[in-house]
Coordinates of C-alpha atoms in Angstrom, one line a residue:
M1 CA -14.3 59.5 6.3
T2 CA -17.2 57.5 7.6
T3 CA -17.8 56.0 4.2
K4 CA -14.2 54.9 4.0
K5 CA -14.3 53.2 7.4
K6 CA -17.5 51.4 6.4
V7 CA -15.9 50.1 3.2
E8 CA -12.8 48.9 5.0
A9 CA -15.0 47.1 7.6
E10 CA -17.1 45.4 5.0
A11 CA -14.3 44.2 2.8
P12 CA -13.2 41.2 4.9
S13 CA -16.8 40.0 5.1
D14 CA -17.1 40.3 1.3
R15 CA -13.8 38.4 0.8
S16 CA -14.9 35.8 3.3
A17 CA -18.2 35.2 1.4
E18 CA -16.3 35.1 -2.0
V19 CA -13.8 32.5 -0.7
R20 CA -16.5 30.4 1.0
E21 CA -18.3 30.2 -2.3
Q22 CA -15.2 28.9 -4.0
F23 CA -14.9 26.2 -1.3
R24 CA -18.6 25.3 -1.6
S25 CA -18.4 25.1 -5.4
A26 CA -15.4 22.9 -5.2
E27 CA -17.0 20.6 -2.6
A28 CA -20.1 20.2 -4.8
A29 CA -17.9 19.4 -7.8
L30 CA -16.0 16.8 -5.8
N31 CA -19.3 15.2 -4.7
E32 CA -20.3 15.0 -8.4
L33 CA -16.9 13.4 -9.3
L34 CA -16.6 10.9 -6.4
I35 CA -19.5 8.7 -5.8
E36 CA -20.8 8.4 -2.1
R37 CA -17.8 10.2 -0.6
S38 CA -19.5 13.2 0.9
P39 CA -18.3 12.9 4.5
E40 CA -14.7 12.2 3.4
I41 CA -14.8 15.3 1.1
R42 CA -16.1 17.5 3.9
G43 CA -13.5 16.1 6.2
L44 CA -10.7 17.0 3.8
M45 CA -12.1 20.5 3.4
L46 CA -12.1 20.9 7.2
A47 CA -8.7 19.4 7.5
A48 CA -7.2 21.9 5.0
L49 CA -9.0 24.8 6.7
T50 CA -7.4 23.8 10.1
S51 CA -4.1 22.4 8.8
E52 CA -4.8 19.0 10.3
H53 CA -4.2 15.5 9.0
V54 CA -6.6 12.7 8.0
F55 CA -6.6 8.9 8.5
Q56 CA -8.6 6.8 6.1
L57 CA -9.3 3.2 6.9
G58 CA -10.7 1.1 4.1
K59 CA -10.2 -1.7 1.7
P60 CA -8.3 -1.1 -1.6
G61 CA -10.3 0.3 -4.5
V62 CA -12.7 2.6 -2.7
A63 CA -11.3 5.9 -4.1
K64 CA -9.1 6.9 -1.1
S65 CA -6.1 8.0 -3.2
L66 CA -8.3 9.5 -6.0
L67 CA -10.0 11.8 -3.4
C68 CA -6.7 13.1 -2.1
E69 CA -5.3 13.6 -5.6
A70 CA -8.4 15.5 -6.7
F71 CA -8.4 17.6 -3.6
A72 CA -4.8 18.7 -4.0
Y73 CA -5.6 19.6 -7.6
L74 CA -8.1 22.2 -6.3
F75 CA -5.2 24.3 -4.9
E76 CA -2.7 23.8 -7.7
A77 CA -0.4 22.7 -5.0
N78 CA 2.7 20.5 -4.8
Y79 CA 1.5 16.9 -4.2
F80 CA 3.4 13.9 -2.9
A81 CA 2.1 10.4 -2.9
W82 CA 3.9 7.2 -1.8
Q83 CA 3.1 3.7 -0.7
F84 CA 5.2 2.7 2.3
S85 CA 6.6 -0.7 3.0
R86 CA 9.3 -2.0 5.3
Y87 CA 11.8 -1.5 2.5
T88 CA 10.9 2.2 2.0
T89 CA 14.1 4.3 2.4
P90 CA 14.5 7.9 3.7
D91 CA 15.7 8.9 0.2
E92 CA 12.3 7.9 -1.3
I93 CA 10.4 10.1 1.2
F94 CA 12.7 13.0 1.9
G95 CA 15.0 13.1 -1.1
A96 CA 18.3 11.7 -2.2
T97 CA 21.6 13.1 -0.8
D98 CA 23.0 16.0 -2.9
I99 CA 26.4 14.5 -4.1
M100 CA 27.8 17.9 -5.0
A101 CA 27.0 19.3 -1.6
L102 CA 28.5 16.2 0.1
K103 CA 31.8 16.7 -1.7
Q104 CA 31.9 20.2 -0.1
G105 CA 31.2 18.7 3.4
H106 CA 27.5 19.3 3.5
V107 CA 24.9 16.5 4.2
K108 CA 22.0 17.8 2.3
R109 CA 18.9 16.2 0.7
I110 CA 17.4 17.3 -2.5
T111 CA 13.8 17.6 -1.3
T112 CA 12.1 18.7 -4.5
G113 CA 9.3 16.3 -5.4
K114 CA 9.4 14.7 -1.9
L115 CA 7.4 15.1 1.3
P116 CA 9.3 18.2 2.6
W117 CA 8.4 20.0 -0.6
A118 CA 4.6 19.1 -0.6
A119 CA 1.6 21.1 0.4
F120 CA -0.6 18.0 0.3
A121 CA 0.5 14.4 0.7
Y122 CA -1.0 10.9 0.4
L123 CA 1.0 8.4 2.6
D124 CA -0.4 5.0 1.8
E125 CA 0.2 2.4 4.6
I126 CA 2.5 4.7 6.4
W127 CA 2.8 2.4 9.4
R128 CA 4.5 -0.3 7.4
G129 CA 7.6 2.0 7.1
S130 CA 10.7 1.4 9.2
S131 CA 11.2 3.2 12.4
A132 CA 13.8 5.5 10.8
V133 CA 11.4 6.6 8.2
L134 CA 8.4 6.8 10.5
D135 CA 10.1 8.9 13.2
T136 CA 11.2 11.5 10.7
T137 CA 7.9 11.5 9.0
N138 CA 6.0 12.0 12.3
A139 CA 8.3 14.9 13.2
L140 CA 7.6 16.6 9.9
L141 CA 3.8 16.0 10.2
N142 CA 3.8 17.5 13.7
E143 CA 6.2 20.4 13.4
R144 CA 6.1 21.2 9.7
R145 CA 9.9 21.3 9.5
F146 CA 12.6 19.1 8.3
Y147 CA 16.3 18.9 9.4
N148 CA 18.5 19.3 6.4
D149 CA 22.1 20.5 5.8
G150 CA 22.7 21.3 9.5
G151 CA 19.5 23.2 10.2
Y152 CA 15.7 23.1 10.1
E153 CA 13.8 24.0 7.0
Q154 CA 10.1 25.0 7.2
C155 CA 7.8 22.7 5.2
P156 CA 4.7 24.0 3.3
L157 CA 2.7 21.0 4.3
V158 CA -1.0 21.8 4.8
T159 CA -2.6 18.4 5.2
A160 CA -1.4 14.8 4.9
V161 CA -3.7 11.9 4.4
T162 CA -2.7 8.4 5.4
A163 CA -4.6 5.4 4.2
A164 CA -4.5 1.8 5.5
N165 CA -6.4 -1.5 5.3
S166 CA -6.1 -2.0 9.0
L167 CA -5.4 0.0 12.2
P168 CA -1.8 0.5 13.4
E169 CA -0.3 -1.6 16.1
E170 CA -0.5 -0.2 19.7
S171 CA 3.2 0.7 19.6
L172 CA 2.4 3.2 16.9
E173 CA -0.3 5.0 18.9
A174 CA 1.8 8.3 18.9
S175 CA 1.9 8.3 15.1
Y176 CA -1.8 7.5 14.9
D177 CA -2.6 10.4 17.1
R178 CA -1.1 12.8 14.6
F179 CA -4.2 12.4 12.4
L180 CA -7.1 14.4 14.0
F181 CA -9.7 13.2 11.4
R182 CA -10.6 9.5 11.1
F183 CA -12.8 8.0 8.3
N184 CA -13.9 4.5 7.8
V185 CA -14.2 4.5 4.0
G186 CA -16.8 1.9 3.1
D187 CA -17.8 0.1 -0.1
L188 CA -20.3 1.6 -2.6
S189 CA -24.0 0.9 -2.3
D190 CA -25.6 -1.1 -5.0
G191 CA -26.8 2.1 -6.5
G192 CA -23.4 3.7 -6.3
L193 CA -21.9 0.6 -8.0
V194 CA -24.4 0.9 -10.9
E195 CA -23.5 4.5 -11.3
L196 CA -19.8 3.7 -11.4
M197 CA -20.3 1.0 -14.0
T198 CA -22.5 3.4 -16.1
R199 CA -19.8 6.0 -16.1
Q200 CA -17.2 3.4 -17.3
A201 CA -19.5 2.3 -20.0
M202 CA -19.9 5.9 -21.2
G203 CA -16.2 6.4 -21.4
F204 CA -15.5 8.3 -18.2
D205 CA -12.0 9.7 -18.1
W206 CA -10.6 10.5 -14.7
E207 CA -7.9 13.0 -15.8
D208 CA -10.4 15.0 -17.9
A209 CA -12.9 15.1 -15.0
K210 CA -10.2 16.1 -12.6
K211 CA -9.0 19.0 -14.8
A212 CA -12.6 20.3 -15.0
L213 CA -12.7 20.9 -11.2
P214 CA -12.9 24.5 -10.1
I215 CA -9.6 25.9 -8.8
I216 CA -9.4 27.4 -5.4
G217 CA -5.7 28.1 -5.1
L218 CA -3.4 28.3 -2.1
P219 CA -3.8 32.1 -1.6
A220 CA -7.5 31.6 -1.1
L221 CA -6.9 28.7 1.3
Q222 CA -4.6 31.0 3.3
D223 CA -7.4 33.6 3.4
A224 CA -9.9 31.0 4.4
Q225 CA -7.8 29.8 7.3
G226 CA -7.7 33.3 8.6
F227 CA -11.5 33.7 8.4
V228 CA -11.9 30.4 10.2
K229 CA -9.6 31.6 13.1
A230 CA -11.8 34.7 13.4
Q231 CA -15.1 32.8 13.3
P232 CA -17.0 33.5 16.5
V233 CA -17.9 30.5 18.8
D234 CA -20.8 30.0 21.1
I235 CA -18.3 28.7 23.6
A236 CA -20.8 28.2 26.4
T237 CA -22.9 25.8 24.3
V238 CA -20.0 24.1 22.7
A239 CA -17.9 23.6 25.8
Q240 CA -20.9 22.3 27.8
A241 CA -21.9 19.8 25.1
T242 CA -18.3 18.7 24.5
K243 CA -17.7 18.2 28.2
K244 CA -20.8 16.0 28.5
I245 CA -19.9 14.0 25.4
R246 CA -16.4 13.3 26.8
Q247 CA -18.0 12.2 30.1
A248 CA -20.6 10.0 28.4
L249 CA -17.9 8.3 26.3
A250 CA -15.9 7.6 29.4
Q251 CA -18.9 5.9 31.0
L252 CA -19.6 3.5 28.2
P253 CA -19.4 -0.3 28.9
N254 CA -16.1 -0.1 26.9
P255 CA -14.9 3.3 28.1
M256 CA -13.3 5.7 25.6
Y257 CA -10.7 8.2 26.6
V258 CA -10.5 11.5 24.6
S259 CA -7.4 13.6 25.3
P260 CA -7.7 17.3 26.1
R261 CA -5.5 18.0 23.0
R262 CA -8.0 16.3 20.7
I263 CA -10.9 18.2 22.3
A264 CA -9.1 21.5 22.0
K265 CA -8.3 21.0 18.4
S266 CA -11.9 20.1 17.6
I267 CA -12.9 23.7 18.5
R268 CA -11.1 25.0 15.4
V269 CA -12.8 22.3 13.3
M270 CA -16.2 23.5 14.5
Q271 CA -15.2 27.0 13.5
A272 CA -14.3 25.8 10.1
N273 CA -17.5 23.9 9.7
A274 CA -19.6 26.9 10.7
W275 CA -17.7 29.2 8.3
L276 CA -18.1 26.7 5.4
D277 CA -21.8 26.4 6.1
G278 CA -22.2 30.2 6.3
R279 CA -23.3 30.5 9.9
D280 CA -22.5 33.5 12.0
E281 CA -20.9 31.5 14.8
A282 CA -19.9 27.9 15.6
G283 CA -22.4 26.2 17.9
Q284 CA -24.7 23.3 18.3
D285 CA -24.9 22.6 14.6
D286 CA -21.1 22.0 14.4
I287 CA -20.7 19.5 17.3
T288 CA -21.3 16.7 14.8
V289 CA -17.7 17.2 13.5
L290 CA -16.7 15.1 16.6
N291 CA -18.1 12.0 14.9
D292 CA -14.9 11.9 12.7
I293 CA -12.5 12.9 15.5
L294 CA -13.3 11.0 18.7
W295 CA -13.1 7.3 17.6
D296 CA -10.0 5.1 17.7
N297 CA -11.3 2.0 16.0
P298 CA -14.4 1.3 13.8
E299 CA -16.2 -0.5 16.6
Q300 CA -16.5 2.8 18.4
I301 CA -18.1 4.8 15.6
A302 CA -21.7 3.9 16.3
S303 CA -21.3 4.7 20.0
V304 CA -19.6 8.0 19.2
K305 CA -22.4 9.0 16.8
Q306 CA -25.1 8.1 19.2
V307 CA -23.5 10.1 22.1
V308 CA -22.7 13.1 19.8
A309 CA -26.3 13.2 18.4
A310 CA -27.7 13.5 21.9
F311 CA -26.0 16.8 22.3
A312 CA -26.0 18.2 18.8
N313 CA -28.7 19.9 16.7
P314 CA -32.1 18.2 17.7
L315 CA -33.0 18.2 14.0
L316 CA -30.1 15.8 13.4
S317 CA -31.5 13.3 15.9
T318 CA -34.9 13.6 14.2
A319 CA -33.3 13.1 10.8
L320 CA -31.3 10.1 11.9
G321 CA -34.5 8.6 13.4
F322 CA -36.2 9.1 10.0
K323 CA -33.3 7.4 8.3
K324 CA -33.3 4.4 10.6
N325 CA -37.1 4.0 10.1
V326 CA -36.8 4.2 6.3
E327 CA -33.8 1.9 6.3
D328 CA -35.7 -0.8 8.2
M329 CA -38.7 -0.5 5.9
V330 CA -36.6 -0.8 2.8
A331 CA -34.7 -3.8 4.2
E332 CA -38.0 -5.5 4.9
V333 CA -39.2 -4.8 1.4
E334 CA -36.1 -6.2 -0.2
A335 CA -36.2 -9.3 2.0
G336 CA -39.8 -10.1 1.0
N337 CA -41.2 -12.3 -1.7
P338 CA -42.2 -10.8 -5.0
G339 CA -45.9 -10.0 -5.2
E340 CA -48.6 -7.5 -4.4
S341 CA -47.7 -7.4 -0.7
R342 CA -44.1 -6.5 -1.5
R343 CA -45.2 -3.8 -3.8
A344 CA -47.6 -2.4 -1.2
A345 CA -44.8 -2.4 1.4
A346 CA -42.5 -0.7 -1.1
S347 CA -45.2 2.0 -1.7
T348 CA -45.4 2.5 2.1
A349 CA -41.7 2.9 2.4
F350 CA -41.6 5.3 -0.5
N351 CA -44.3 7.5 1.0
R352 CA -42.7 7.4 4.4
G353 CA -39.3 8.4 3.0
C354 CA -40.8 11.3 1.0
T355 CA -42.6 12.5 4.1
A356 CA -39.4 12.4 6.1
L357 CA -37.7 14.5 3.4
K358 CA -40.4 17.1 3.5
E359 CA -40.1 17.3 7.3
I360 CA -36.4 17.8 7.1
D361 CA -36.8 20.5 4.4
K362 CA -39.3 22.5 6.4
A363 CA -36.6 23.2 9.0
Q364 CA -34.3 24.9 6.4
S365 CA -31.2 23.8 8.2
T366 CA -27.7 24.8 7.1
S367 CA -26.2 21.8 8.9
F368 CA -23.9 19.7 6.8
A369 CA -24.7 16.6 9.0
V370 CA -28.5 17.1 8.4
A371 CA -27.9 17.6 4.7
T372 CA -25.9 14.4 4.6
T373 CA -28.6 12.4 6.4
R374 CA -31.2 13.8 3.9
R375 CA -29.1 12.6 1.0
E376 CA -28.9 9.2 2.5
I377 CA -32.7 9.0 3.0
A378 CA -33.2 10.3 -0.6
A379 CA -30.9 7.5 -1.9
L380 CA -33.1 4.9 -0.1
V381 CA -36.2 6.4 -1.5
K382 CA -34.9 6.4 -5.0
R383 CA -33.8 2.8 -4.7
V384 CA -37.3 1.7 -3.7
A385 CA -38.8 3.9 -6.4
V386 CA -36.7 2.5 -9.2
N387 CA -36.2 -1.1 -8.2
E388 CA -39.5 -1.9 -6.6
L389 CA -42.1 0.6 -8.0
G390 CA -40.7 0.7 -11.6
M391 CA -40.2 4.5 -11.7
K392 CA -37.7 6.0 -14.1
P393 CA -34.6 7.5 -12.5
E394 CA -35.7 11.0 -13.4
Q395 CA -39.1 10.5 -11.8
A396 CA -37.5 9.2 -8.7
E397 CA -35.1 12.2 -8.6
N398 CA -38.0 14.5 -8.9
A399 CA -39.8 12.8 -6.0
V400 CA -36.9 13.3 -3.6
S401 CA -36.2 16.9 -4.7
V402 CA -39.1 18.2 -2.5
K403 CA -38.0 21.5 -1.1

């Protein structure tokens, strides 16, 4: 009897670890597939785990749609993608009217292949749509239901991603607020651009690469969402820090208001981040998820990160300081004239970067934000090593792999 109870008690934990490993493997595979998109990939993971939506701001051609397409593939889920314009009709988003049903007196849309049918959606330039399309879309995103044939149908939508080249007009603020996560998707670095060109030269095929991704599946996602809801939270630490962050943002020279709803939803995101990183409870390490939740326009991102870092894991502040120091040194090297002094400065920057990596590794942190900062420092070190010190790429890779 005792043995049976023990097995039943341990089974959810075993399943949680199994599903988490599926998500972590998929996250690693996406990071291999998509160059320099680690924060956006983690953001989509957290959005799916919490059934929230994502806004991506960025110029065309920076892999916004590719990321969403690849992510939906992980779950073998129904996927809907559409580019909105002022000419977009309700039929294109919600499905055409069923003529046979209309003849029988029913106003019914055929939703197969459209937004009400999808588990994941990519809504490009959604704010260009007409008010008729946008109002119905907003209701579906918020309520996960669609009025059809005289009644509401539940929609299987997990996460929608909208992308745009610019922010919405002020009149569309209510629509903008539907998207808990915000990402300013930037251009590739010089190193990332070289990697992209190298892939193309070697005959990289997107469809083949996408099909090689590990499948998670919707049942595992549903299990994961349950594990996230049950994830313990160090509420005293999280609540105190979040309250102080909200107050600090309100006291900036350009004050920022963060709604209670956005703060409340961020708790579940912290739970998801802690679960994905394998921590026993959500706490100080997970406060950094607020970096991608609290800003309204890109000009606020630096302020948000600075305020959040002050209340998050102290190691993150240290790592960010290391990164800033190495960035400044590398910029100085690359702005200098060729010669012995430039090579000496490059050697100093390289050594400083390697020391920073060793210091971060000593802490053995499980924080995603710390790991992301470490990768960014490593990229700087490799750039200096290859471009300035003449190291081969594999030598540079070995230099930054100090653990």
